[in-house]
mmCIF file of N, CA and C in Angstrom:
data_model
loop_
_atom_site.group_PDB
_atom_site.id
_atom_site.type_symbol
_atom_site.label_atom_id
_atom_site.label_comp_id
_atom_site.label_asym_id
_atom_site.label_seq_id
_atom_site.Cartn_x
_atom_site.Cartn_y
_atom_site.Cartn_z
ATOM 1 N N ARG A 285 202.387 153.883 -2.139
ATOM 2 C CA ARG A 285 202.257 154.642 -3.362
ATOM 3 C C ARG A 285 201.552 153.760 -4.378
ATOM 4 N N THR A 286 200.570 154.299 -5.027
ATOM 5 C CA THR A 286 199.816 153.567 -6.029
ATOM 6 C C THR A 286 200.416 153.836 -7.391
ATOM 7 N N ILE A 287 200.686 152.784 -8.122
ATOM 8 C CA ILE A 287 201.236 152.909 -9.464
ATOM 9 C C ILE A 287 200.074 152.899 -10.440
ATOM 10 N N ARG A 288 199.968 153.924 -11.209
ATOM 11 C CA ARG A 288 198.908 153.997 -12.207
ATOM 12 C C ARG A 288 199.547 153.761 -13.562
ATOM 13 N N ALA A 289 199.259 152.648 -14.114
ATOM 14 C CA ALA A 289 199.892 152.315 -15.382
ATOM 15 C C ALA A 289 198.840 152.112 -16.433
ATOM 16 N N PRO A 290 199.107 152.394 -17.601
ATOM 17 C CA PRO A 290 200.271 153.045 -18.174
ATOM 18 C C PRO A 290 199.965 154.467 -18.593
ATOM 19 N N VAL A 291 199.851 155.382 -17.655
ATOM 20 C CA VAL A 291 199.558 156.780 -17.935
ATOM 21 C C VAL A 291 200.647 157.646 -17.317
ATOM 22 N N CYS A 292 200.954 158.785 -17.936
ATOM 23 C CA CYS A 292 201.977 159.658 -17.368
ATOM 24 C C CYS A 292 201.637 161.128 -17.601
ATOM 25 N N ALA A 293 202.163 162.003 -16.757
ATOM 26 C CA ALA A 293 202.124 163.463 -16.893
ATOM 27 C C ALA A 293 200.741 164.086 -16.707
ATOM 28 N N PHE A 294 200.723 165.293 -16.141
ATOM 29 C CA PHE A 294 199.493 166.050 -15.964
ATOM 30 C C PHE A 294 199.758 167.501 -16.350
ATOM 31 N N SER A 295 198.898 168.082 -17.163
ATOM 32 C CA SER A 295 199.003 169.476 -17.538
ATOM 33 C C SER A 295 197.756 169.855 -18.321
ATOM 34 N N SER A 296 197.471 171.155 -18.393
ATOM 35 C CA SER A 296 196.319 171.600 -19.158
ATOM 36 C C SER A 296 196.636 171.699 -20.649
ATOM 37 N N ASP A 297 197.903 171.790 -20.998
ATOM 38 C CA ASP A 297 198.313 171.853 -22.391
ATOM 39 C C ASP A 297 198.165 170.476 -23.031
ATOM 40 N N ASP A 298 197.585 170.418 -24.230
ATOM 41 C CA ASP A 298 197.365 169.137 -24.915
ATOM 42 C C ASP A 298 198.642 168.324 -25.080
ATOM 43 N N ASP A 299 199.761 169.015 -25.261
ATOM 44 C CA ASP A 299 201.026 168.293 -25.431
ATOM 45 C C ASP A 299 201.435 167.547 -24.173
ATOM 46 N N PHE A 300 200.882 167.954 -23.035
ATOM 47 C CA PHE A 300 201.281 167.347 -21.773
ATOM 48 C C PHE A 300 200.170 166.531 -21.118
ATOM 49 N N LYS A 301 199.078 166.340 -21.807
ATOM 50 C CA LYS A 301 197.989 165.531 -21.258
ATOM 51 C C LYS A 301 198.444 164.079 -21.165
ATOM 52 N N PRO A 302 197.804 163.310 -20.267
ATOM 53 C CA PRO A 302 198.197 161.905 -20.118
ATOM 54 C C PRO A 302 198.199 161.176 -21.457
ATOM 55 N N LYS A 303 199.228 160.405 -21.650
ATOM 56 C CA LYS A 303 199.369 159.633 -22.885
ATOM 57 C C LYS A 303 199.527 158.173 -22.518
ATOM 58 N N LYS A 304 199.039 157.324 -23.373
ATOM 59 C CA LYS A 304 199.201 155.893 -23.165
ATOM 60 C C LYS A 304 200.679 155.534 -23.248
ATOM 61 N N ASN A 305 201.074 154.620 -22.386
ATOM 62 C CA ASN A 305 202.420 154.079 -22.433
ATOM 63 C C ASN A 305 202.590 153.407 -23.788
ATOM 64 N N PRO A 306 203.760 153.463 -24.407
ATOM 65 C CA PRO A 306 203.934 152.832 -25.704
ATOM 66 C C PRO A 306 203.832 151.307 -25.655
ATOM 67 N N VAL A 307 203.678 150.728 -24.459
ATOM 68 C CA VAL A 307 203.531 149.281 -24.350
ATOM 69 C C VAL A 307 202.164 148.884 -24.888
ATOM 70 N N ASP A 308 202.148 147.914 -25.795
ATOM 71 C CA ASP A 308 200.908 147.387 -26.358
ATOM 72 C C ASP A 308 200.343 146.359 -25.385
ATOM 73 N N LEU A 309 199.308 146.745 -24.623
ATOM 74 C CA LEU A 309 198.751 145.844 -23.625
ATOM 75 C C LEU A 309 197.992 144.678 -24.255
ATOM 76 N N GLY A 310 197.816 144.709 -25.565
ATOM 77 C CA GLY A 310 197.222 143.579 -26.267
ATOM 78 C C GLY A 310 198.245 142.492 -26.556
ATOM 79 N N ASP A 311 199.514 142.815 -26.379
ATOM 80 C CA ASP A 311 200.616 141.879 -26.615
ATOM 81 C C ASP A 311 201.011 141.260 -25.280
ATOM 82 N N GLU A 312 200.728 139.967 -25.107
ATOM 83 C CA GLU A 312 200.969 139.300 -23.824
ATOM 84 C C GLU A 312 202.435 139.370 -23.404
ATOM 85 N N ALA A 313 203.346 139.246 -24.344
ATOM 86 C CA ALA A 313 204.776 139.316 -24.012
ATOM 87 C C ALA A 313 205.128 140.708 -23.485
ATOM 88 N N ALA A 314 204.538 141.739 -24.081
ATOM 89 C CA ALA A 314 204.799 143.105 -23.626
ATOM 90 C C ALA A 314 204.231 143.325 -22.223
ATOM 91 N N VAL A 315 203.072 142.750 -21.944
ATOM 92 C CA VAL A 315 202.480 142.855 -20.610
ATOM 93 C C VAL A 315 203.379 142.168 -19.593
ATOM 94 N N GLN A 316 203.888 141.003 -19.931
ATOM 95 C CA GLN A 316 204.779 140.282 -19.012
ATOM 96 C C GLN A 316 206.055 141.077 -18.749
ATOM 97 N N GLU A 317 206.575 141.717 -19.779
ATOM 98 C CA GLU A 317 207.774 142.549 -19.625
ATOM 99 C C GLU A 317 207.476 143.767 -18.740
ATOM 100 N N LEU A 318 206.319 144.374 -18.926
ATOM 101 C CA LEU A 318 205.902 145.505 -18.116
ATOM 102 C C LEU A 318 205.777 145.087 -16.651
ATOM 103 N N LEU A 319 205.149 143.939 -16.397
ATOM 104 C CA LEU A 319 204.994 143.432 -15.030
ATOM 105 C C LEU A 319 206.352 143.146 -14.393
ATOM 106 N N ALA A 320 207.254 142.555 -15.155
ATOM 107 C CA ALA A 320 208.600 142.268 -14.641
ATOM 108 C C ALA A 320 209.295 143.564 -14.230
ATOM 109 N N GLY A 321 209.106 144.607 -15.011
ATOM 110 C CA GLY A 321 209.690 145.905 -14.683
ATOM 111 C C GLY A 321 209.112 146.487 -13.399
ATOM 112 N N TYR A 322 207.796 146.392 -13.243
ATOM 113 C CA TYR A 322 207.161 146.882 -12.003
ATOM 114 C C TYR A 322 207.704 146.144 -10.791
ATOM 115 N N VAL A 323 207.758 144.818 -10.893
ATOM 116 C CA VAL A 323 208.201 143.986 -9.771
ATOM 117 C C VAL A 323 209.663 144.273 -9.438
ATOM 118 N N LYS A 324 210.467 144.465 -10.463
ATOM 119 C CA LYS A 324 211.899 144.701 -10.265
ATOM 120 C C LYS A 324 212.174 146.067 -9.627
ATOM 121 N N THR A 325 211.387 147.071 -9.980
ATOM 122 C CA THR A 325 211.684 148.431 -9.527
ATOM 123 C C THR A 325 210.958 148.849 -8.248
ATOM 124 N N ASN A 326 210.085 148.003 -7.732
ATOM 125 C CA ASN A 326 209.355 148.325 -6.499
ATOM 126 C C ASN A 326 209.675 147.282 -5.442
ATOM 127 N N PRO A 327 210.413 147.655 -4.401
ATOM 128 C CA PRO A 327 210.856 146.679 -3.399
ATOM 129 C C PRO A 327 209.726 145.880 -2.752
ATOM 130 N N VAL A 328 208.601 146.539 -2.480
ATOM 131 C CA VAL A 328 207.423 145.852 -1.942
ATOM 132 C C VAL A 328 206.240 146.309 -2.791
ATOM 133 N N LEU A 329 205.668 145.372 -3.529
ATOM 134 C CA LEU A 329 204.624 145.703 -4.496
ATOM 135 C C LEU A 329 203.424 144.792 -4.313
ATOM 136 N N LEU A 330 202.260 145.405 -4.173
ATOM 137 C CA LEU A 330 201.012 144.676 -4.013
ATOM 138 C C LEU A 330 200.123 144.906 -5.223
ATOM 139 N N PHE A 331 199.810 143.833 -5.930
ATOM 140 C CA PHE A 331 198.799 143.874 -6.977
ATOM 141 C C PHE A 331 197.483 143.590 -6.268
ATOM 142 N N MET A 332 196.539 144.526 -6.383
ATOM 143 C CA MET A 332 195.311 144.402 -5.598
ATOM 144 C C MET A 332 194.119 144.925 -6.383
ATOM 145 N N LYS A 333 192.932 144.655 -5.853
ATOM 146 C CA LYS A 333 191.704 145.214 -6.405
ATOM 147 C C LYS A 333 191.403 146.470 -5.600
ATOM 148 N N GLY A 334 191.493 147.619 -6.276
ATOM 149 C CA GLY A 334 191.315 148.897 -5.610
ATOM 150 C C GLY A 334 192.654 149.492 -5.221
ATOM 151 N N THR A 335 192.606 150.396 -4.263
ATOM 152 C CA THR A 335 193.810 151.065 -3.785
ATOM 153 C C THR A 335 193.916 150.843 -2.274
ATOM 154 N N PRO A 336 195.084 151.079 -1.694
ATOM 155 C CA PRO A 336 195.201 150.909 -0.243
ATOM 156 C C PRO A 336 194.182 151.742 0.544
ATOM 157 N N SER A 337 193.851 152.927 0.063
ATOM 158 C CA SER A 337 192.875 153.764 0.763
ATOM 159 C C SER A 337 191.427 153.383 0.450
ATOM 160 N N ALA A 338 191.223 152.625 -0.616
ATOM 161 C CA ALA A 338 189.871 152.194 -0.997
ATOM 162 C C ALA A 338 189.912 150.811 -1.640
ATOM 163 N N PRO A 339 190.215 149.780 -0.854
ATOM 164 C CA PRO A 339 190.244 148.416 -1.406
ATOM 165 C C PRO A 339 188.865 148.030 -1.943
ATOM 166 N N GLN A 340 188.853 147.259 -3.027
ATOM 167 C CA GLN A 340 187.589 146.868 -3.655
ATOM 168 C C GLN A 340 187.217 145.421 -3.391
ATOM 169 N N CYS A 341 187.966 144.736 -2.540
ATOM 170 C CA CYS A 341 187.577 143.379 -2.121
ATOM 171 C C CYS A 341 188.166 143.114 -0.737
ATOM 172 N N GLY A 342 187.546 142.209 -0.024
ATOM 173 C CA GLY A 342 187.965 141.907 1.340
ATOM 174 C C GLY A 342 189.363 141.341 1.431
ATOM 175 N N PHE A 343 189.778 140.537 0.446
ATOM 176 C CA PHE A 343 191.108 139.944 0.470
ATOM 177 C C PHE A 343 192.180 141.016 0.300
ATOM 178 N N SER A 344 191.944 141.947 -0.631
ATOM 179 C CA SER A 344 192.884 143.062 -0.801
ATOM 180 C C SER A 344 192.920 143.916 0.461
ATOM 181 N N GLN A 345 191.768 144.163 1.054
ATOM 182 C CA GLN A 345 191.707 144.943 2.281
ATOM 183 C C GLN A 345 192.501 144.270 3.404
ATOM 184 N N GLN A 346 192.395 142.949 3.504
ATOM 185 C CA GLN A 346 193.126 142.207 4.532
ATOM 186 C C GLN A 346 194.636 142.362 4.357
ATOM 187 N N VAL A 347 195.126 142.240 3.130
ATOM 188 C CA VAL A 347 196.569 142.364 2.900
ATOM 189 C C VAL A 347 197.037 143.793 3.186
ATOM 190 N N VAL A 348 196.254 144.781 2.822
ATOM 191 C CA VAL A 348 196.604 146.174 3.144
ATOM 192 C C VAL A 348 196.698 146.344 4.659
ATOM 193 N N ARG A 349 195.761 145.779 5.390
ATOM 194 C CA ARG A 349 195.808 145.865 6.858
ATOM 195 C C ARG A 349 197.076 145.222 7.407
ATOM 196 N N VAL A 350 197.437 144.076 6.846
ATOM 197 C CA VAL A 350 198.666 143.393 7.277
ATOM 198 C C VAL A 350 199.877 144.274 6.996
ATOM 199 N N MET A 351 199.943 144.854 5.806
ATOM 200 C CA MET A 351 201.092 145.684 5.447
ATOM 201 C C MET A 351 201.188 146.895 6.386
ATOM 202 N N HIS A 352 200.053 147.478 6.718
ATOM 203 C CA HIS A 352 200.062 148.615 7.650
ATOM 204 C C HIS A 352 200.457 148.157 9.050
ATOM 205 N N ALA A 353 199.984 146.994 9.465
ATOM 206 C CA ALA A 353 200.330 146.473 10.797
ATOM 207 C C ALA A 353 201.822 146.184 10.909
ATOM 208 N N VAL A 354 202.425 145.696 9.826
ATOM 209 C CA VAL A 354 203.864 145.432 9.814
ATOM 210 C C VAL A 354 204.637 146.752 9.812
ATOM 211 N N GLY A 355 204.066 147.759 9.180
ATOM 212 C CA GLY A 355 204.702 149.072 9.146
ATOM 213 C C GLY A 355 205.643 149.280 7.988
ATOM 214 N N VAL A 356 205.445 148.553 6.918
ATOM 215 C CA VAL A 356 206.321 148.662 5.751
ATOM 216 C C VAL A 356 205.693 149.580 4.705
ATOM 217 N N ASP A 357 206.538 150.368 4.041
ATOM 218 C CA ASP A 357 206.079 151.158 2.897
ATOM 219 C C ASP A 357 205.948 150.210 1.713
ATOM 220 N N PHE A 358 204.884 150.372 0.948
ATOM 221 C CA PHE A 358 204.693 149.510 -0.213
ATOM 222 C C PHE A 358 204.028 150.269 -1.345
ATOM 223 N N SER A 359 204.255 149.791 -2.535
ATOM 224 C CA SER A 359 203.604 150.315 -3.729
ATOM 225 C C SER A 359 202.467 149.375 -4.076
ATOM 226 N N SER A 360 201.512 149.879 -4.855
ATOM 227 C CA SER A 360 200.396 149.027 -5.248
ATOM 228 C C SER A 360 199.975 149.324 -6.671
ATOM 229 N N ILE A 361 199.376 148.328 -7.275
ATOM 230 C CA ILE A 361 198.787 148.476 -8.603
ATOM 231 C C ILE A 361 197.357 147.973 -8.523
ATOM 232 N N ASN A 362 196.428 148.822 -8.947
ATOM 233 C CA ASN A 362 195.015 148.474 -8.979
ATOM 234 C C ASN A 362 194.737 147.696 -10.267
ATOM 235 N N VAL A 363 194.559 146.392 -10.149
ATOM 236 C CA VAL A 363 194.360 145.554 -11.331
ATOM 237 C C VAL A 363 193.009 145.796 -11.991
ATOM 238 N N LEU A 364 192.096 146.446 -11.303
ATOM 239 C CA LEU A 364 190.783 146.723 -11.889
ATOM 240 C C LEU A 364 190.850 147.799 -12.969
ATOM 241 N N GLU A 365 191.924 148.585 -12.974
ATOM 242 C CA GLU A 365 192.069 149.650 -13.975
ATOM 243 C C GLU A 365 192.489 149.117 -15.338
ATOM 244 N N GLN A 366 193.144 147.975 -15.373
ATOM 245 C CA GLN A 366 193.653 147.421 -16.625
ATOM 246 C C GLN A 366 193.396 145.905 -16.666
ATOM 247 N N PRO A 367 192.413 145.446 -17.433
ATOM 248 C CA PRO A 367 192.141 144.012 -17.502
ATOM 249 C C PRO A 367 193.359 143.190 -17.944
ATOM 250 N N GLU A 368 194.204 143.776 -18.790
ATOM 251 C CA GLU A 368 195.392 143.062 -19.268
ATOM 252 C C GLU A 368 196.386 142.831 -18.121
ATOM 253 N N ILE A 369 196.496 143.803 -17.234
ATOM 254 C CA ILE A 369 197.363 143.661 -16.062
ATOM 255 C C ILE A 369 196.756 142.637 -15.107
ATOM 256 N N ARG A 370 195.444 142.704 -14.937
ATOM 257 C CA ARG A 370 194.751 141.774 -14.027
ATOM 258 C C ARG A 370 194.961 140.326 -14.452
ATOM 259 N N GLU A 371 194.837 140.057 -15.735
ATOM 260 C CA GLU A 371 195.035 138.685 -16.219
ATOM 261 C C GLU A 371 196.524 138.356 -16.346
ATOM 262 N N GLY A 372 197.318 139.356 -16.753
ATOM 263 C CA GLY A 372 198.741 139.135 -16.955
ATOM 264 C C GLY A 372 199.486 138.771 -15.686
ATOM 265 N N ILE A 373 199.090 139.363 -14.551
ATOM 266 C CA ILE A 373 199.803 139.072 -13.302
ATOM 267 C C ILE A 373 199.569 137.633 -12.871
ATOM 268 N N LYS A 374 198.422 137.087 -13.216
ATOM 269 C CA LYS A 374 198.129 135.684 -12.880
ATOM 270 C C LYS A 374 199.050 134.749 -13.651
ATOM 271 N N VAL A 375 199.353 135.105 -14.881
ATOM 272 C CA VAL A 375 200.292 134.328 -15.696
ATOM 273 C C VAL A 375 201.711 134.533 -15.182
ATOM 274 N N PHE A 376 202.051 135.784 -14.892
ATOM 275 C CA PHE A 376 203.393 136.142 -14.430
ATOM 276 C C PHE A 376 203.795 135.338 -13.200
ATOM 277 N N SER A 377 202.866 135.227 -12.243
ATOM 278 C CA SER A 377 203.168 134.555 -10.980
ATOM 279 C C SER A 377 202.785 133.080 -10.980
ATOM 280 N N ASP A 378 202.004 132.673 -11.973
ATOM 281 C CA ASP A 378 201.416 131.337 -11.986
ATOM 282 C C ASP A 378 200.566 131.133 -10.725
ATOM 283 N N TRP A 379 199.838 132.187 -10.365
ATOM 284 C CA TRP A 379 198.976 132.193 -9.184
ATOM 285 C C TRP A 379 197.624 132.744 -9.630
ATOM 286 N N PRO A 380 196.528 132.039 -9.345
ATOM 287 C CA PRO A 380 195.244 132.390 -9.960
ATOM 288 C C PRO A 380 194.454 133.533 -9.332
ATOM 289 N N THR A 381 194.893 134.038 -8.188
ATOM 290 C CA THR A 381 194.054 135.017 -7.499
ATOM 291 C C THR A 381 194.777 136.326 -7.219
ATOM 292 N N ILE A 382 193.982 137.340 -6.943
ATOM 293 C CA ILE A 382 194.432 138.670 -6.539
ATOM 294 C C ILE A 382 193.908 138.851 -5.123
ATOM 295 N N PRO A 383 194.648 139.416 -4.204
ATOM 296 C CA PRO A 383 195.896 140.157 -4.321
ATOM 297 C C PRO A 383 197.122 139.257 -4.407
ATOM 298 N N GLN A 384 198.215 139.877 -4.847
ATOM 299 C CA GLN A 384 199.517 139.215 -4.909
ATOM 300 C C GLN A 384 200.574 140.179 -4.396
ATOM 301 N N LEU A 385 201.419 139.668 -3.506
ATOM 302 C CA LEU A 385 202.479 140.490 -2.922
ATOM 303 C C LEU A 385 203.842 140.034 -3.416
ATOM 304 N N TYR A 386 204.668 141.012 -3.809
ATOM 305 C CA TYR A 386 206.043 140.769 -4.238
ATOM 306 C C TYR A 386 206.972 141.535 -3.307
ATOM 307 N N VAL A 387 208.026 140.867 -2.865
ATOM 308 C CA VAL A 387 209.034 141.489 -2.014
ATOM 309 C C VAL A 387 210.389 141.226 -2.646
ATOM 310 N N ALA A 388 211.125 142.291 -2.892
ATOM 311 C CA ALA A 388 212.466 142.200 -3.486
ATOM 312 C C ALA A 388 212.450 141.374 -4.772
ATOM 313 N N GLY A 389 211.426 141.594 -5.593
ATOM 314 C CA GLY A 389 211.342 140.937 -6.884
ATOM 315 C C GLY A 389 210.801 139.526 -6.869
ATOM 316 N N GLU A 390 210.452 139.013 -5.701
ATOM 317 C CA GLU A 390 209.975 137.630 -5.588
ATOM 318 C C GLU A 390 208.514 137.601 -5.153
ATOM 319 N N PHE A 391 207.752 136.692 -5.762
ATOM 320 C CA PHE A 391 206.360 136.504 -5.384
ATOM 321 C C PHE A 391 206.302 135.853 -4.001
ATOM 322 N N VAL A 392 205.562 136.468 -3.084
ATOM 323 C CA VAL A 392 205.428 135.940 -1.730
ATOM 324 C C VAL A 392 204.145 135.124 -1.606
ATOM 325 N N GLY A 393 203.035 135.659 -2.085
ATOM 326 C CA GLY A 393 201.782 134.920 -2.009
ATOM 327 C C GLY A 393 200.581 135.824 -2.057
ATOM 328 N N GLY A 394 199.431 135.186 -1.829
ATOM 329 C CA GLY A 394 198.155 135.888 -1.791
ATOM 330 C C GLY A 394 197.724 136.133 -0.361
ATOM 331 N N CYS A 395 196.459 136.427 -0.178
ATOM 332 C CA CYS A 395 195.928 136.834 1.121
ATOM 333 C C CYS A 395 196.183 135.810 2.226
ATOM 334 N N ASP A 396 195.851 134.550 1.993
ATOM 335 C CA ASP A 396 196.009 133.537 3.047
ATOM 336 C C ASP A 396 197.465 133.369 3.456
ATOM 337 N N ILE A 397 198.362 133.317 2.472
ATOM 338 C CA ILE A 397 199.791 133.139 2.755
ATOM 339 C C ILE A 397 200.336 134.350 3.502
ATOM 340 N N ILE A 398 199.985 135.548 3.058
ATOM 341 C CA ILE A 398 200.475 136.771 3.692
ATOM 342 C C ILE A 398 199.970 136.854 5.128
ATOM 343 N N THR A 399 198.698 136.530 5.333
ATOM 344 C CA THR A 399 198.123 136.570 6.680
ATOM 345 C C THR A 399 198.820 135.570 7.591
ATOM 346 N N THR A 400 199.050 134.357 7.102
ATOM 347 C CA THR A 400 199.736 133.326 7.889
ATOM 348 C C THR A 400 201.167 133.748 8.207
ATOM 349 N N GLN A 401 201.873 134.292 7.216
ATOM 350 C CA GLN A 401 203.243 134.745 7.438
ATOM 351 C C GLN A 401 203.288 135.922 8.421
ATOM 352 N N PHE A 402 202.300 136.767 8.380
ATOM 353 C CA PHE A 402 202.226 137.873 9.333
ATOM 354 C C PHE A 402 202.045 137.325 10.751
ATOM 355 N N GLN A 403 201.113 136.405 10.908
ATOM 356 C CA GLN A 403 200.822 135.849 12.235
ATOM 357 C C GLN A 403 202.013 135.094 12.821
ATOM 358 N N SER A 404 202.793 134.439 11.963
ATOM 359 C CA SER A 404 203.940 133.668 12.441
ATOM 360 C C SER A 404 205.197 134.516 12.625
ATOM 361 N N GLY A 405 205.181 135.743 12.102
ATOM 362 C CA GLY A 405 206.361 136.602 12.160
ATOM 363 C C GLY A 405 207.273 136.448 10.958
ATOM 364 N N GLU A 406 206.942 135.507 10.090
ATOM 365 C CA GLU A 406 207.781 135.243 8.913
ATOM 366 C C GLU A 406 207.805 136.423 7.938
ATOM 367 N N LEU A 407 206.696 137.124 7.783
ATOM 368 C CA LEU A 407 206.649 138.270 6.874
ATOM 369 C C LEU A 407 207.591 139.366 7.356
ATOM 370 N N LYS A 408 207.552 139.656 8.645
ATOM 371 C CA LYS A 408 208.440 140.675 9.216
ATOM 372 C C LYS A 408 209.900 140.269 9.010
ATOM 373 N N GLU A 409 210.219 139.002 9.261
ATOM 374 C CA GLU A 409 211.587 138.513 9.061
ATOM 375 C C GLU A 409 212.032 138.692 7.611
ATOM 376 N N LEU A 410 211.137 138.365 6.663
ATOM 377 C CA LEU A 410 211.452 138.502 5.242
ATOM 378 C C LEU A 410 211.762 139.958 4.906
ATOM 379 N N LEU A 411 210.944 140.855 5.389
ATOM 380 C CA LEU A 411 211.148 142.278 5.115
ATOM 381 C C LEU A 411 212.432 142.793 5.756
ATOM 382 N N MET A 412 212.728 142.333 6.948
ATOM 383 C CA MET A 412 213.970 142.740 7.613
ATOM 384 C C MET A 412 215.190 142.160 6.894
ATOM 385 N N GLU A 413 215.075 140.931 6.432
ATOM 386 C CA GLU A 413 216.173 140.281 5.696
ATOM 387 C C GLU A 413 216.565 141.097 4.466
ATOM 388 N N HIS A 414 215.574 141.697 3.824
ATOM 389 C CA HIS A 414 215.830 142.513 2.619
ATOM 390 C C HIS A 414 216.022 143.985 2.954
ATOM 391 N N LYS A 415 216.157 144.283 4.256
ATOM 392 C CA LYS A 415 216.389 145.653 4.728
ATOM 393 C C LYS A 415 215.280 146.614 4.285
ATOM 394 N N LEU A 416 214.063 146.098 4.259
ATOM 395 C CA LEU A 416 212.913 146.906 3.899
ATOM 396 C C LEU A 416 212.121 147.352 5.128
ATOM 397 N N LEU A 417 212.582 146.854 6.282
ATOM 398 C CA LEU A 417 211.931 147.141 7.546
ATOM 399 C C LEU A 417 212.997 147.073 8.622
ATOM 400 N N THR A 418 212.929 147.996 9.554
ATOM 401 C CA THR A 418 213.856 147.956 10.679
ATOM 402 C C THR A 418 213.092 147.584 11.925
ATOM 403 N N GLU A 419 213.770 147.016 12.893
ATOM 404 C CA GLU A 419 213.121 146.558 14.134
ATOM 405 C C GLU A 419 212.594 147.683 14.894
#
């Protein structure tokens, strides 16, 4: 599932048209709080360039392939839609690159780490440990 932030609701009536989230994305502390909320409420969350169905970089595409190969359901956020989210996640994780994978609220790593953990079986073990994947 792709998380589109910070927009909500769809309707033809003006009162129900998409509205900006009240979070001020110009406020770095508010962005960090928003990111913490996303990570906390999504058991498996991938911050990526593009979407799982249309990745916009090879590294994001590789992690999506790994997630599909493992067979886990995951949420994603397209960092290209919001520059504040794209830069904010790098601060949040203290990791300079995208994609970034979070499992059970914890930062797991980027493309190289995820690929290595997949190949070793460690990623599957992590997901099973958190009951996010069954054998």
